[in-house]
Amino acid sequence: MQILQSADLIVPDGSSILWAAKVLKKPLKARVTGIDLMQLLLKEAEKKGWSVYFLGAKPDVVEKAAINVQRKLPKLNICGYHHGYFDDNYLPLQQINEAKPDLLFVGMGAPRQERWLYTNKNQIQCGVAMGVGGSFDVLSGTTKRAPVWMQKRGLEWLYRYLQEPKRLKRSIMLPRFVGLVIAEKWRIVRGGD
Ligand code: UDP
């Protein structure tokens, strides 16, 4: 929580956040996924001449993602990429700092990517850094996004579970999250602030 709150911008990536915001009467306008925001930023970077660096995913995945993105956005300056399975920070940090990207996309899964960015923030030389979860898997074609009708109905999570059943172990957090939201709602109804 402390790491997230230290960010300059936090976007509601998951349907559960939108649900919680609605229950707590602080509704959010829309879901903003990491992959959508990243794709918009990549287009903008091509137009504005910003350089971009990709960090995360398996070596062949991040490479394929860079190739696919370059094919779609031929003028985009992809100044480097590195996989996300390293024990020692030295190499990726050195490469990033040599490239000094305007935009650094880190896709090592939450909360690993947020911890990495927070721990290294004073050493990373870049414009804006953003955690993008499994976006390189999507950009490389390794995993698929849910059909738009599922995205619109807040069912993308279901599609992701069907595609990657091992993600199910994460749902262990869900009842606790629902419980915390309901407890907060109760606290507000009973006259808390
Ligand atoms: N990953 C990584 N380093 C690790 C573990 C995972 O780069 O040590 C990558 C993994 O290959 C995948 C992404 O992080 O590309 C994890 O995506 P996931 O869908 O789990 O993240 P989420 O979107 O749920 O945060």
mmCIF file with all atom_site columns, N, CA and C in Angstrom, residues 39-52 73-77 103:
data_model
loop_
_atom_site.group_PDB
_atom_site.id
_atom_site.type_symbol
_atom_site.label_atom_id
_atom_site.label_alt_id
_atom_site.label_comp_id
_atom_site.label_asym_id
_atom_site.label_entity_id
_atom_site.label_seq_id
_atom_site.pdbx_PDB_ins_code
_atom_site.Cartn_x
_atom_site.Cartn_y
_atom_site.Cartn_z
_atom_site.occupancy
_atom_site.B_iso_or_equiv
_atom_site.pdbx_formal_charge
_atom_site.auth_seq_id
_atom_site.auth_comp_id
_atom_site.auth_asym_id
_atom_site.auth_atom_id
_atom_site.pdbx_PDB_model_num
ATOM 1  N N  . GLN A 1 39  ? -0.606 0.778  -24.499 1.00 0.00 ? 39  GLN A N  1
ATOM 2  C CA . GLN A 1 39  ? -0.744 0.882  -25.955 1.00 0.00 ? 39  GLN A CA 1
ATOM 3  C C  . GLN A 1 39  ? -1.001 2.317  -26.404 1.00 0.00 ? 39  GLN A C  1
ATOM 4  N N  . LEU A 1 40  ? -1.776 3.057  -25.619 1.00 0.00 ? 40  LEU A N  1
ATOM 5  C CA . LEU A 1 40  ? -1.996 4.468  -25.949 1.00 0.00 ? 40  LEU A CA 1
ATOM 6  C C  . LEU A 1 40  ? -0.689 5.252  -25.846 1.00 0.00 ? 40  LEU A C  1
ATOM 7  N N  . LEU A 1 41  ? 0.062  4.951  -24.783 1.00 0.00 ? 41  LEU A N  1
ATOM 8  C CA . LEU A 1 41  ? 1.332  5.657  -24.587 1.00 0.00 ? 41  LEU A CA 1
ATOM 9  C C  . LEU A 1 41  ? 2.335  5.328  -25.693 1.00 0.00 ? 41  LEU A C  1
ATOM 10 N N  . LEU A 1 42  ? 2.308  4.078  -26.167 1.00 0.00 ? 42  LEU A N  1
ATOM 11 C CA . LEU A 1 42  ? 3.233  3.702  -27.246 1.00 0.00 ? 42  LEU A CA 1
ATOM 12 C C  . LEU A 1 42  ? 2.923  4.496  -28.518 1.00 0.00 ? 42  LEU A C  1
ATOM 13 N N  . LYS A 1 43  ? 1.624  4.641  -28.812 1.00 0.00 ? 43  LYS A N  1
ATOM 14 C CA . LYS A 1 43  ? 1.228  5.423  -30.000 1.00 0.00 ? 43  LYS A CA 1
ATOM 15 C C  . LYS A 1 43  ? 1.664  6.873  -29.853 1.00 0.00 ? 43  LYS A C  1
ATOM 16 N N  . GLU A 1 44  ? 1.457  7.396  -28.650 1.00 0.00 ? 44  GLU A N  1
ATOM 17 C CA . GLU A 1 44  ? 1.828  8.786  -28.367 1.00 0.00 ? 44  GLU A CA 1
ATOM 18 C C  . GLU A 1 44  ? 3.348  8.951  -28.462 1.00 0.00 ? 44  GLU A C  1
ATOM 19 N N  . ALA A 1 45  ? 4.067  7.937  -27.968 1.00 0.00 ? 45  ALA A N  1
ATOM 20 C CA . ALA A 1 45  ? 5.538  7.985  -28.007 1.00 0.00 ? 45  ALA A CA 1
ATOM 21 C C  . ALA A 1 45  ? 6.028  8.009  -29.449 1.00 0.00 ? 45  ALA A C  1
ATOM 22 N N  . GLU A 1 46  ? 5.366  7.253  -30.307 1.00 0.00 ? 46  GLU A N  1
ATOM 23 C CA . GLU A 1 46  ? 5.775  7.255  -31.721 1.00 0.00 ? 46  GLU A CA 1
ATOM 24 C C  . GLU A 1 46  ? 5.586  8.652  -32.321 1.00 0.00 ? 46  GLU A C  1
ATOM 25 N N  . LYS A 1 47  ? 4.434  9.272  -31.996 1.00 0.00 ? 47  LYS A N  1
ATOM 26 C CA . LYS A 1 47  ? 4.135  10.611 -32.531 1.00 0.00 ? 47  LYS A CA 1
ATOM 27 C C  . LYS A 1 47  ? 5.112  11.645 -32.015 1.00 0.00 ? 47  LYS A C  1
ATOM 28 N N  . LYS A 1 48  ? 5.394  11.557 -30.698 1.00 0.00 ? 48  LYS A N  1
ATOM 29 C CA . LYS A 1 48  ? 6.176  12.617 -30.057 1.00 0.00 ? 48  LYS A CA 1
ATOM 30 C C  . LYS A 1 48  ? 7.683  12.348 -30.089 1.00 0.00 ? 48  LYS A C  1
ATOM 31 N N  . GLY A 1 49  ? 8.071  11.162 -30.544 1.00 0.00 ? 49  GLY A N  1
ATOM 32 C CA . GLY A 1 49  ? 9.500  10.851 -30.590 1.00 0.00 ? 49  GLY A CA 1
ATOM 33 C C  . GLY A 1 49  ? 10.085 10.447 -29.244 1.00 0.00 ? 49  GLY A C  1
ATOM 34 N N  . TRP A 1 50  ? 9.239  9.957  -28.324 1.00 0.00 ? 50  TRP A N  1
ATOM 35 C CA . TRP A 1 50  ? 9.752  9.494  -27.019 1.00 0.00 ? 50  TRP A CA 1
ATOM 36 C C  . TRP A 1 50  ? 10.340 8.093  -27.178 1.00 0.00 ? 50  TRP A C  1
ATOM 37 N N  . SER A 1 51  ? 11.440 7.852  -26.480 1.00 0.00 ? 51  SER A N  1
ATOM 38 C CA . SER A 1 51  ? 12.022 6.505  -26.527 1.00 0.00 ? 51  SER A CA 1
ATOM 39 C C  . SER A 1 51  ? 11.376 5.626  -25.447 1.00 0.00 ? 51  SER A C  1
ATOM 40 N N  . VAL A 1 52  ? 11.306 4.322  -25.729 1.00 0.00 ? 52  VAL A N  1
ATOM 41 C CA . VAL A 1 52  ? 10.679 3.399  -24.774 1.00 0.00 ? 52  VAL A CA 1
ATOM 42 C C  . VAL A 1 52  ? 11.579 2.191  -24.524 1.00 0.00 ? 52  VAL A C  1
ATOM 43 N N  . LEU A 1 73  ? 4.264  -0.018 -35.024 1.00 0.00 ? 73  LEU A N  1
ATOM 44 C CA . LEU A 1 73  ? 4.618  1.406  -34.886 1.00 0.00 ? 73  LEU A CA 1
ATOM 45 C C  . LEU A 1 73  ? 6.052  1.592  -35.391 1.00 0.00 ? 73  LEU A C  1
ATOM 46 N N  . PRO A 1 74  ? 6.237  1.621  -36.713 1.00 0.00 ? 74  PRO A N  1
ATOM 47 C CA . PRO A 1 74  ? 7.585  1.576  -37.287 1.00 0.00 ? 74  PRO A CA 1
ATOM 48 C C  . PRO A 1 74  ? 8.502  2.729  -36.867 1.00 0.00 ? 74  PRO A C  1
ATOM 49 N N  . LYS A 1 75  ? 7.902  3.876  -36.521 1.00 0.00 ? 75  LYS A N  1
ATOM 50 C CA . LYS A 1 75  ? 8.762  5.019  -36.170 1.00 0.00 ? 75  LYS A CA 1
ATOM 51 C C  . LYS A 1 75  ? 9.082  5.088  -34.679 1.00 0.00 ? 75  LYS A C  1
ATOM 52 N N  . LEU A 1 76  ? 8.516  4.174  -33.917 1.00 0.00 ? 76  LEU A N  1
ATOM 53 C CA . LEU A 1 76  ? 8.738  4.206  -32.465 1.00 0.00 ? 76  LEU A CA 1
ATOM 54 C C  . LEU A 1 76  ? 10.189 3.861  -32.136 1.00 0.00 ? 76  LEU A C  1
ATOM 55 N N  . ASN A 1 77  ? 10.772 4.634  -31.221 1.00 0.00 ? 77  ASN A N  1
ATOM 56 C CA . ASN A 1 77  ? 12.157 4.372  -30.803 1.00 0.00 ? 77  ASN A CA 1
ATOM 57 C C  . ASN A 1 77  ? 12.154 3.430  -29.593 1.00 0.00 ? 77  ASN A C  1
ATOM 58 N N  . LEU A 1 103 ? 10.106 6.537  -21.599 1.00 0.00 ? 103 LEU A N  1
ATOM 59 C CA . LEU A 1 103 ? 9.106  5.689  -20.934 1.00 0.00 ? 103 LEU A CA 1
ATOM 60 C C  . LEU A 1 103 ? 9.699  4.313  -20.659 1.00 0.00 ? 103 LEU A C  1
#
